[in-house]
Coordinates of C-alpha atoms in Angstrom, one line a residue:
M15 CA 155.4 124.3 136.9
G16 CA 155.0 121.5 134.4
V17 CA 154.8 119.0 137.4
V18 CA 151.9 121.1 138.8
F19 CA 150.0 121.0 135.5
A20 CA 150.6 117.3 135.2
L21 CA 149.2 116.6 138.7
F22 CA 146.2 118.8 137.9
G23 CA 145.5 116.9 134.8
L24 CA 145.9 113.6 136.6
L25 CA 143.4 114.8 139.2
L26 CA 140.9 115.8 136.4
I27 CA 141.2 112.4 134.7
T28 CA 140.9 110.5 138.1
G29 CA 137.7 112.5 138.9
A30 CA 136.2 111.8 135.6
V31 CA 136.9 108.1 135.9
V32 CA 135.5 108.0 139.4
G33 CA 132.4 109.9 138.2
L34 CA 132.0 107.5 135.3
V35 CA 132.3 104.5 137.6
I36 CA 129.6 105.9 140.0
W37 CA 127.3 106.7 137.1
L38 CA 127.7 103.3 135.6
S39 CA 127.1 101.7 139.0
S40 CA 123.9 103.7 139.5
R41 CA 122.8 102.7 136.0
S42 CA 123.5 99.1 136.7
R43 CA 121.4 99.3 139.9
A44 CA 118.5 101.1 138.1
T45 CA 118.6 98.9 135.0
P46 CA 119.8 95.3 135.5
S47 CA 121.7 94.0 132.5
G48 CA 119.5 92.1 130.1
G49 CA 116.4 93.0 132.1
P50 CA 113.0 93.7 130.6
S51 CA 112.0 97.0 129.0
L52 CA 109.0 98.9 127.8
E53 CA 108.6 100.0 124.2
V54 CA 106.7 103.3 124.2
H55 CA 104.9 104.7 121.2
F56 CA 103.8 108.3 122.0
G57 CA 101.2 108.5 119.2
D58 CA 103.1 111.3 117.3
G59 CA 105.7 109.0 115.7
Q60 CA 108.1 109.3 118.6
T61 CA 109.2 106.1 120.4
Q62 CA 111.2 105.4 123.5
Q63 CA 112.6 102.3 125.2
V64 CA 112.4 102.4 129.0
S65 CA 114.2 99.8 131.2
L66 CA 112.3 98.1 134.1
N67 CA 113.9 97.4 137.5
P68 CA 112.1 94.7 139.7
Q69 CA 113.4 96.6 142.8
R70 CA 111.9 99.9 141.9
P71 CA 108.4 100.9 140.6
L72 CA 108.2 102.9 137.4
L73 CA 106.0 106.0 137.7
I74 CA 104.1 107.2 134.6
G75 CA 102.5 110.6 134.2
R76 CA 102.5 114.1 132.8
A77 CA 104.7 115.7 135.5
P78 CA 108.4 115.9 134.6
D79 CA 109.5 114.0 137.8
N80 CA 108.0 110.7 136.5
D81 CA 110.2 108.0 135.2
L82 CA 108.1 107.9 132.0
V83 CA 106.8 111.3 131.0
I84 CA 103.8 111.5 128.7
N85 CA 103.1 115.2 128.1
H86 CA 99.5 115.2 127.0
H87 CA 96.3 116.7 128.5
L88 CA 94.6 113.3 128.8
V89 CA 97.4 112.1 131.1
S90 CA 97.3 113.0 134.8
R91 CA 100.3 114.3 136.6
Q92 CA 100.8 111.0 138.3
H93 CA 98.8 108.6 136.2
A94 CA 100.0 105.0 136.8
R95 CA 102.8 102.9 138.0
I96 CA 104.4 99.6 136.9
F97 CA 105.9 97.3 139.6
F98 CA 107.2 93.8 140.0
H99 CA 105.5 91.5 142.5
G100 CA 105.8 87.7 143.1
D101 CA 106.7 86.4 139.7
G102 CA 105.2 89.0 137.4
W103 CA 104.8 92.6 136.4
F104 CA 101.7 94.6 137.4
L105 CA 100.2 97.9 136.2
E106 CA 98.2 100.1 138.6
D107 CA 96.2 103.2 137.8
L108 CA 96.9 105.9 140.4
G109 CA 93.4 107.5 140.3
S110 CA 93.9 109.1 137.0
A111 CA 91.2 111.4 135.5
N112 CA 90.9 109.6 132.1
G113 CA 91.8 106.0 133.0
T114 CA 94.5 103.4 132.2
F115 CA 93.7 100.7 129.6
V116 CA 95.2 97.3 128.8
N117 CA 94.1 95.9 125.5
S118 CA 91.5 98.6 125.3
R119 CA 89.9 97.6 128.7
P120 CA 89.9 100.0 131.6
V121 CA 91.9 98.6 134.6
G122 CA 92.6 99.4 138.2
Q123 CA 95.4 97.0 138.9
V124 CA 96.3 94.0 136.6
S125 CA 99.2 91.8 135.7
F126 CA 100.5 92.0 132.2
G127 CA 103.0 90.4 130.0
P128 CA 104.4 90.2 126.4
G129 CA 101.6 90.8 123.9
D130 CA 99.6 93.0 126.1
V131 CA 99.2 96.7 125.1
I132 CA 99.0 99.4 127.7
E133 CA 97.2 102.7 126.6
I134 CA 97.7 105.9 128.6
G135 CA 96.4 109.0 126.8
P136 CA 97.8 108.8 123.2
A137 CA 100.7 106.5 124.2
R138 CA 100.8 102.7 123.6
I139 CA 103.2 100.7 125.7
G140 CA 104.3 97.1 125.3
L141 CA 106.6 94.9 127.3
G142 CA 109.7 93.8 125.4
A143 CA 110.8 94.3 121.8
P144 CA 108.8 96.5 119.4
A145 CA 107.4 93.3 117.8
L146 CA 105.5 92.7 121.1
V147 CA 103.5 96.0 120.7
P148 CA 100.9 94.9 118.1
V149 CA 98.6 97.4 116.5
V150 CA 95.1 96.4 117.7
Q151 CA 91.9 98.2 117.2
P152 CA 90.1 99.2 120.4
T153 CA 87.3 96.8 121.0
G154 CA 85.8 98.0 124.3
V155 CA 84.3 95.7 126.9
N156 CA 83.0 92.3 125.9
E157 CA 81.7 90.3 128.8
P158 CA 81.5 91.8 132.4
A159 CA 84.6 90.8 134.3
A160 CA 84.1 88.6 137.3
L161 CA 86.6 89.5 140.0
G162 CA 86.0 86.6 142.4
N163 CA 88.7 86.0 145.0
A164 CA 91.6 85.5 142.5
K165 CA 94.4 88.0 142.1
P166 CA 94.0 90.4 139.1
T167 CA 94.5 88.7 135.8
A168 CA 95.9 90.1 132.6
F169 CA 93.8 90.8 129.5
H170 CA 95.1 89.3 126.3
V171 CA 94.7 90.4 122.6
A172 CA 91.9 88.5 120.9
P173 CA 93.0 85.6 118.6
S174 CA 93.9 86.7 115.1
N175 CA 91.3 84.4 113.6
A176 CA 88.4 86.3 115.3
Q177 CA 86.0 88.0 113.0
P178 CA 86.2 91.8 113.0
S179 CA 83.6 93.7 114.9
G180 CA 80.4 94.2 112.8
Q181 CA 80.8 91.0 110.7
F182 CA 78.7 88.0 111.5
P183 CA 78.1 84.5 110.1
T184 CA 75.5 84.4 107.4
P185 CA 72.1 83.4 108.8
G186 CA 71.9 79.7 108.7
Q187 CA 75.6 79.2 109.5
Q188 CA 74.4 78.9 113.1
A189 CA 72.0 76.1 113.2
N190 CA 69.9 77.4 116.1
Q191 CA 69.9 81.1 115.2
Q192 CA 66.6 82.5 116.0
M193 CA 64.6 83.9 113.1
L194 CA 61.8 86.5 113.4
G195 CA 60.3 86.7 109.9
P196 CA 63.1 87.9 107.6
F197 CA 65.3 89.0 110.6
A198 CA 68.0 86.8 112.1
V199 CA 68.6 87.6 115.7
V200 CA 72.3 88.2 116.7
R201 CA 72.1 89.2 120.4
P202 CA 70.1 91.3 122.9
L203 CA 70.7 95.0 123.0
G204 CA 68.5 96.2 125.9
A205 CA 65.1 96.4 127.4
G206 CA 62.7 99.2 128.5
G207 CA 59.4 99.5 130.1
M208 CA 57.3 98.8 127.0
S209 CA 59.7 97.0 124.6
R210 CA 63.0 95.2 124.2
V211 CA 65.6 95.6 121.4
V212 CA 67.8 93.0 119.7
L213 CA 70.5 93.2 117.1
A214 CA 69.5 91.4 114.0
Q215 CA 70.4 91.0 110.3
D216 CA 67.9 91.8 107.6
T217 CA 68.1 88.8 105.2
R218 CA 66.3 90.8 102.4
R219 CA 68.9 93.6 102.5
N220 CA 72.2 91.8 102.2
N221 CA 72.2 90.9 105.9
Q222 CA 72.3 94.5 106.9
L223 CA 72.6 95.0 110.7
I224 CA 69.5 96.6 112.3
A225 CA 68.1 97.2 115.7
L226 CA 64.8 95.4 116.0
K227 CA 62.5 96.8 118.6
L228 CA 59.9 94.2 119.9
S229 CA 56.8 94.6 122.0
D230 CA 54.0 92.5 123.3
L231 CA 51.7 95.4 124.1
R232 CA 48.0 94.8 124.6
D233 CA 47.0 98.3 125.5
D234 CA 45.4 100.1 122.6
Y235 CA 46.7 103.5 123.6
L236 CA 50.3 102.2 123.9
I237 CA 50.0 100.2 120.7
Q238 CA 49.1 103.5 119.0
K239 CA 52.2 105.1 120.4
F240 CA 54.4 102.2 119.3
N241 CA 53.0 102.3 115.8
Q242 CA 53.3 106.1 115.7
E243 CA 57.1 105.7 116.2
G244 CA 57.3 103.3 113.3
T245 CA 55.6 105.8 110.9
L246 CA 57.9 108.7 111.8
N247 CA 59.7 109.7 108.6
L248 CA 62.8 111.4 109.9
S249 CA 66.1 111.4 108.0
H250 CA 68.8 113.3 109.7
P251 CA 72.5 112.5 110.6
H252 CA 71.7 112.8 114.3
I253 CA 68.5 110.8 114.4
A254 CA 68.5 107.0 114.1
Q255 CA 66.5 106.1 111.0
V256 CA 63.3 104.0 111.2
Y257 CA 63.1 101.5 108.3
E258 CA 59.7 99.8 108.8
V259 CA 57.1 98.7 111.3
G260 CA 55.2 95.4 111.3
T261 CA 54.0 92.4 113.4
F262 CA 55.1 88.9 114.0
G263 CA 51.7 87.5 115.0
P264 CA 50.6 89.4 118.1
Q265 CA 54.1 90.9 118.5
L266 CA 54.8 94.4 117.2
Y267 CA 58.2 95.3 115.8
I268 CA 60.1 98.3 114.5
A269 CA 63.2 97.9 112.4
M270 CA 65.6 100.8 112.8
E271 CA 69.2 101.9 112.2
F272 CA 71.7 100.1 114.4
V273 CA 74.0 102.6 116.1
E274 CA 77.3 100.9 117.1
G275 CA 78.4 103.0 120.0
S276 CA 77.6 103.8 123.6
S277 CA 74.7 105.6 125.2
L278 CA 75.5 108.9 126.8
R279 CA 74.4 107.3 130.1
R280 CA 77.2 104.8 130.0
L281 CA 79.7 107.6 129.5
L282 CA 78.7 109.6 132.5
Q283 CA 81.4 109.2 135.2
G284 CA 79.9 110.8 138.3
R285 CA 82.0 114.0 137.9
P286 CA 81.7 117.2 135.7
W287 CA 82.6 117.1 132.1
S288 CA 84.7 119.8 130.4
L289 CA 82.9 122.3 128.1
D290 CA 85.0 120.9 125.2
F291 CA 83.3 117.6 125.5
A292 CA 79.8 118.5 126.7
L293 CA 78.9 121.3 124.3
P294 CA 79.7 119.4 121.0
V295 CA 77.5 116.5 122.2
I296 CA 74.6 118.8 123.1
G297 CA 75.1 120.7 119.8
Q298 CA 74.5 117.6 117.8
V299 CA 71.5 116.7 119.9
L300 CA 70.1 120.2 119.2
E301 CA 70.7 119.8 115.5
G302 CA 68.6 116.6 115.5
L303 CA 65.8 118.2 117.5
E304 CA 65.8 121.3 115.3
Y305 CA 65.1 119.0 112.3
A306 CA 62.4 117.0 114.2
H307 CA 60.7 120.1 115.5
R308 CA 60.6 121.6 112.0
H309 CA 58.7 118.5 111.0
Q310 CA 56.2 119.1 113.9
I311 CA 57.6 116.2 116.0
V312 CA 58.4 116.4 119.7
H313 CA 60.5 113.6 121.2
R314 CA 59.1 113.9 124.7
D315 CA 61.6 111.5 126.3
I316 CA 65.0 113.2 126.0
K317 CA 67.5 111.6 128.4
P318 CA 71.1 110.2 128.3
E319 CA 69.8 106.7 127.6
N320 CA 68.2 107.9 124.3
M321 CA 71.4 109.6 123.1
M322 CA 73.7 107.1 121.4
I323 CA 77.3 108.2 120.7
S324 CA 78.9 106.6 117.6
P325 CA 82.6 107.1 117.0
Q326 CA 81.9 107.3 113.3
H327 CA 78.7 109.2 113.1
G328 CA 78.5 111.3 116.3
V329 CA 75.3 111.6 118.3
K330 CA 72.2 109.7 117.2
L331 CA 68.9 110.3 119.0
I332 CA 66.9 107.1 119.4
D333 CA 63.5 106.0 120.8
F334 CA 60.9 108.4 119.6
G335 CA 58.5 105.8 121.2
I336 CA 56.4 108.4 122.8
A337 CA 57.0 111.1 120.3
K338 CA 53.9 113.1 119.4
L339 CA 52.9 114.8 116.2
L340 CA 52.0 118.4 117.1
S341 CA 49.2 118.3 114.6
T342 CA 47.4 115.4 116.4
V343 CA 44.9 115.8 119.3
T344 CA 46.3 115.4 122.7
R345 CA 45.3 112.3 124.7
T346 CA 45.9 111.6 128.3
R347 CA 45.2 108.6 130.5
D348 CA 44.8 108.7 134.3
G349 CA 47.7 107.0 136.1
L350 CA 49.9 106.7 133.0
I351 CA 53.1 108.8 133.0
L352 CA 54.8 109.1 129.6
G353 CA 58.4 110.2 129.9
T354 CA 61.2 109.9 132.5
P355 CA 60.5 111.9 135.7
L356 CA 64.1 113.2 136.1
Y357 CA 64.1 114.8 132.6
M358 CA 60.4 115.5 132.3
S359 CA 59.3 119.1 131.5
Y360 CA 57.1 121.1 133.8
E361 CA 54.1 120.8 131.5
Q362 CA 54.6 117.0 131.2
A363 CA 54.7 116.7 135.0
K364 CA 51.5 118.8 135.2
G365 CA 49.7 116.7 132.5
M366 CA 49.5 119.7 130.1
P367 CA 50.1 119.6 126.3
V368 CA 53.8 119.5 125.3
N369 CA 55.6 121.6 122.7
T370 CA 59.0 121.9 121.2
T371 CA 60.4 123.7 124.3
S372 CA 59.6 120.6 126.3
D373 CA 62.4 118.9 124.6
L374 CA 64.7 121.9 125.2
Y375 CA 63.8 121.7 128.9
A376 CA 65.0 118.1 129.0
V377 CA 68.2 119.0 127.0
S378 CA 69.0 121.6 129.6
I379 CA 68.7 119.0 132.4
V380 CA 71.1 116.7 130.5
L381 CA 73.6 119.6 130.0
Y382 CA 73.2 120.6 133.7
E383 CA 74.1 117.0 134.6
L384 CA 77.1 116.8 132.2
L385 CA 78.6 120.0 133.7
T386 CA 77.8 119.4 137.4
A387 CA 77.5 115.6 137.8
R388 CA 74.1 116.1 139.4
Q389 CA 70.5 116.8 138.4
P390 CA 68.5 119.9 139.1
F391 CA 65.4 118.2 140.3
E392 CA 66.7 115.0 141.9
S393 CA 65.1 113.5 145.0
S394 CA 67.0 111.9 147.9
S395 CA 64.4 109.2 148.1
G396 CA 64.3 108.4 144.4
N397 CA 60.5 108.6 144.5
P398 CA 59.3 109.5 141.0
L399 CA 56.3 111.4 142.4
E400 CA 58.6 113.5 144.5
V401 CA 60.7 114.2 141.5
L402 CA 57.6 115.3 139.6
Q403 CA 56.7 117.6 142.4
R404 CA 60.1 119.2 142.4
H405 CA 59.6 120.0 138.7
L406 CA 56.4 121.7 139.6
T407 CA 57.4 123.7 142.7
T408 CA 61.2 124.1 143.0
T409 CA 63.7 126.4 141.4
P410 CA 66.8 124.6 140.1
P411 CA 70.0 125.6 142.0
S412 CA 72.7 127.5 140.1
P413 CA 74.9 125.1 138.2
R414 CA 77.9 127.3 138.9
Q415 CA 77.4 126.6 142.6
F416 CA 78.6 123.1 141.9
N417 CA 81.0 123.9 139.1
P418 CA 82.4 127.5 139.1
A419 CA 84.2 126.8 135.8
I420 CA 80.8 127.1 134.0
P421 CA 80.7 130.5 132.2
P422 CA 77.9 132.8 133.4
A423 CA 76.4 132.9 129.8
I424 CA 76.2 129.1 129.7
E425 CA 74.5 129.0 133.1
E426 CA 72.0 131.7 132.0
A427 CA 71.1 129.7 128.9
I428 CA 70.6 126.5 130.9
L429 CA 68.4 128.1 133.6
R430 CA 66.3 130.0 131.0
N431 CA 65.3 126.7 129.4
L432 CA 64.3 125.4 132.9
E433 CA 61.7 128.1 133.3
K434 CA 58.2 126.7 134.3
D435 CA 56.5 128.9 131.8
Y436 CA 57.5 127.6 128.4
R437 CA 57.1 131.1 126.8
H438 CA 60.2 132.2 128.7
R439 CA 62.4 129.5 127.2
F440 CA 64.3 129.7 124.0
P441 CA 61.9 129.5 121.0
S442 CA 63.9 126.8 119.1
A443 CA 66.8 124.4 119.4
A444 CA 68.8 126.5 117.1
A445 CA 68.4 129.6 119.3
F446 CA 69.5 127.5 122.3
A447 CA 72.6 126.3 120.5
Q448 CA 73.4 129.9 119.5
A449 CA 73.1 131.0 123.1
L450 CA 75.5 128.3 124.2
G451 CA 78.0 129.4 121.5
I452 CA 77.7 126.2 119.5
G453 CA 78.0 126.6 115.8
A454 CA 76.2 124.5 113.2
G455 CA 77.9 121.2 112.1
V456 CA 80.1 121.0 115.3
A457 CA 82.2 117.8 115.4
L458 CA 83.0 115.7 118.4
P459 CA 86.6 116.0 119.6
S460 CA 88.8 113.1 118.6
A461 CA 89.8 112.5 122.2
F462 CA 86.1 112.1 123.1
T463 CA 85.4 109.7 120.2
S464 CA 88.5 107.6 121.2
A465 CA 87.0 107.3 124.7
V466 CA 83.7 106.2 123.2
T467 CA 85.5 103.6 121.0
R468 CA 86.8 102.0 124.2
M469 CA 83.2 101.7 125.6
I470 CA 81.7 99.9 122.6
L471 CA 80.6 96.4 123.5
T472 CA 82.4 93.9 121.2
L473 CA 79.8 92.0 119.3
P474 CA 79.8 88.2 119.8
Q475 CA 81.8 86.3 117.2
T476 CA 81.0 82.6 118.1
G477 CA 78.2 80.7 119.7
T478 CA 74.5 80.7 119.2
P479 CA 72.5 83.7 120.4
A480 CA 70.1 82.7 123.1
P481 CA 66.4 83.0 122.1
L482 CA 65.0 86.3 123.3
V483 CA 61.3 86.0 122.4
P484 CA 59.9 84.3 124.4
P485 CA 62.5 84.0 127.2
A486 CA 63.5 80.4 127.8
T487 CA 63.5 80.7 131.6
P488 CA 62.5 83.4 134.0
A489 CA 65.3 85.8 134.7
K490 CA 67.0 85.6 138.1
Q491 CA 66.2 88.3 140.6
Y492 CA 69.1 89.6 142.7
R493 CA 69.3 91.7 145.8
L494 CA 72.0 93.3 148.0
R495 CA 72.0 92.6 151.8
V496 CA 73.5 95.5 153.8
L497 CA 76.0 94.2 156.4
S498 CA 77.1 97.5 158.0
G499 CA 76.1 101.1 158.4
P500 CA 72.8 102.7 159.3
H501 CA 70.8 100.2 157.1
N502 CA 72.5 97.1 158.5
G503 CA 70.3 94.0 157.9
Q504 CA 68.2 95.6 155.3
T505 CA 68.1 94.4 151.6
I506 CA 68.1 96.4 148.4
L507 CA 66.1 94.6 145.6
L508 CA 67.8 95.1 142.2
D509 CA 64.5 95.5 140.4
R510 CA 65.4 98.4 138.2
S511 CA 68.0 98.8 135.4
P512 CA 70.0 100.9 135.7
L513 CA 70.0 101.3 139.5
I514 CA 72.2 104.0 141.0
L515 CA 73.3 103.7 144.6
G516 CA 75.2 106.4 146.4
R517 CA 75.5 108.4 149.7
N518 CA 71.8 109.1 150.1
E519 CA 70.8 105.5 149.7
L520 CA 73.7 103.9 151.8
N521 CA 74.9 106.3 154.4
P522 CA 74.3 110.1 154.2
T523 CA 77.0 110.8 156.7
D524 CA 79.8 108.9 154.9
Q525 CA 81.7 111.4 152.8
S526 CA 83.8 108.7 151.2
I527 CA 80.6 107.6 149.3
S528 CA 79.9 109.6 146.2
R529 CA 76.4 110.9 145.5
Q530 CA 76.3 108.5 142.6
H531 CA 78.7 105.8 143.5
V532 CA 77.8 102.6 141.6
Q533 CA 75.5 101.7 138.7
I534 CA 73.9 98.3 138.6
E535 CA 72.4 96.9 135.4
Q536 CA 70.6 93.7 134.5
H537 CA 70.3 92.2 131.0
A538 CA 69.2 88.7 130.1
G539 CA 69.6 87.5 133.6
V540 CA 73.1 88.9 134.0
C541 CA 73.6 91.5 136.8
T542 CA 76.6 93.8 136.6
L543 CA 78.0 96.6 138.7
A544 CA 80.1 99.5 137.5
D545 CA 82.0 102.1 139.7
V546 CA 81.1 105.7 138.7
S547 CA 82.4 107.3 141.9
A548 CA 85.3 109.6 142.8
H549 CA 86.4 107.4 145.7
G550 CA 86.5 103.8 144.5
T551 CA 84.7 100.5 145.2
L552 CA 86.0 97.2 146.4
V553 CA 84.6 94.0 145.0
N554 CA 85.7 90.8 146.9
N555 CA 88.4 93.0 148.5
Q556 CA 89.8 94.0 145.1
P557 CA 89.6 97.6 143.8
L558 CA 87.3 98.0 140.8
A559 CA 88.5 100.3 138.1
R560 CA 86.3 103.3 137.4
M561 CA 83.7 102.6 134.6
T562 CA 84.6 98.9 134.6
N563 CA 81.8 96.3 134.8
C564 CA 82.0 93.3 137.1
R565 CA 79.5 90.6 137.2
L566 CA 77.5 90.1 140.4
T567 CA 76.8 86.6 141.6
P568 CA 75.5 85.2 144.9
G569 CA 78.2 85.8 147.5
T570 CA 79.9 88.7 145.8
R571 CA 81.0 91.1 148.5
I572 CA 81.0 94.9 147.8
Q573 CA 82.5 97.7 149.9
I574 CA 81.3 101.2 149.2
G575 CA 82.9 103.7 151.6
Q576 CA 82.4 102.0 155.1
V577 CA 79.3 100.2 153.9
I578 CA 79.6 96.5 153.1
L579 CA 77.0 94.6 151.0
V580 CA 76.7 91.1 149.7
C581 CA 74.8 89.9 146.6
E582 CA 72.1 87.3 147.1
L583 CA 69.4 85.7 145.0
A584 CA 66.0 87.1 145.9
P585 CA 63.5 84.5 147.2

């Protein structure tokens, strides 16, 4: 009997030893001794070290079957993977909903190494020891990335001697810095139909950063509109403040609050937003409009471009350039359209007097776009006159037709404000907010402001800003030549900024092309393209990460669905 128990015990010990050997063998195959590892900081104080195996990709995502599990709502079930190729490590986004970032830049597929920081949801991941995972502040996109024909390259943390964002050399430190009266120009911010805007420092106010709006208008009526904006006395947390209006010789200027953030247009991603993100943004817009309307001021050009999102201050309405005091006499001019057709109210399209509900009509179009990724009065041709006609004659389709997750009460509120007869709309911005279920003082979700932080353009730290007024040389004009598809041989002149290209423009039968697929912008002679699609874009045969800018130069090859285009200089 004792012998039996002894044999049984020996068998148990032998089995345990064999199992241990097999387990150690599998561990050694999965994790080479002394190999590299990832140091993962989950954002809640928890950390984890994960070994890398050059023979096996590491899968990252929310699902429990991933090698690295990040259980957070911003992380997709299969979010990204890390793999070894050639002589280095690469990171690839697997079509995630909220993006993968390296050193705060959105990426599709890039190489990375020690010192680089991967951000997936709230997690921060570095290669190697904890000391190689520095705490860096998100800086957003600086210069548009040129893909060229080279393999993907890694992004590196800025040098430690770089000045923090928002700090600039004192005027005069840069010998050739352009001065406009008391304002020292830092860099261009953007341009519109009647004006352009630069970032500047006010030397009279301790070098305070301001947005300086400049115009060379010669039309008396438009000069009146420009000056009217400068005299608006609005002080509200969700309206960018105007400081002063004046002239530099024949040039008009308005000095206004600089909002460091991203326009709502740059945050649109070609797919519906969740209510948790969309409603707080619209709530803050309505708070600003309620204040303006109480002061008898209608904005008249509400659109995503005029809604700045600041991580620190929330939504700021800008560009009251065609705002109209309700107490003044209405003036119209034949052939002059004031406003943006896609967001223009019925009465504006008809040339009738506007009122406060005209702004609410436009806000409803913006909310419709946020929740459905489409506009209620869009035209397949993009012809502005056709868009205006749709405002006058068509009934907007149900937003729940495109996004069934929209609650019926929200749909009802949106459609009520899109009524042709303004008397059937909500009587005030506050009433509209109440119907949407948005309380006063609503804050933007932290996850949303984090995404905005990534989008902020890093302000230049070195070099001399190029003179903006007047331009030193004429800006280059680009075009795209179509090399395949139904428009083969035709050219697309990039004469508008931003310009959206999608299925209707390129190939209506190609379902791999999104309705809004790429967005092309031009600033100061630089032409950039951003993917805003659900299906992806190839630039020089390399996948372009969603919402990532790449610079277009002559010879750049773009593939959208089955359509191939090449960038050229226009003659």
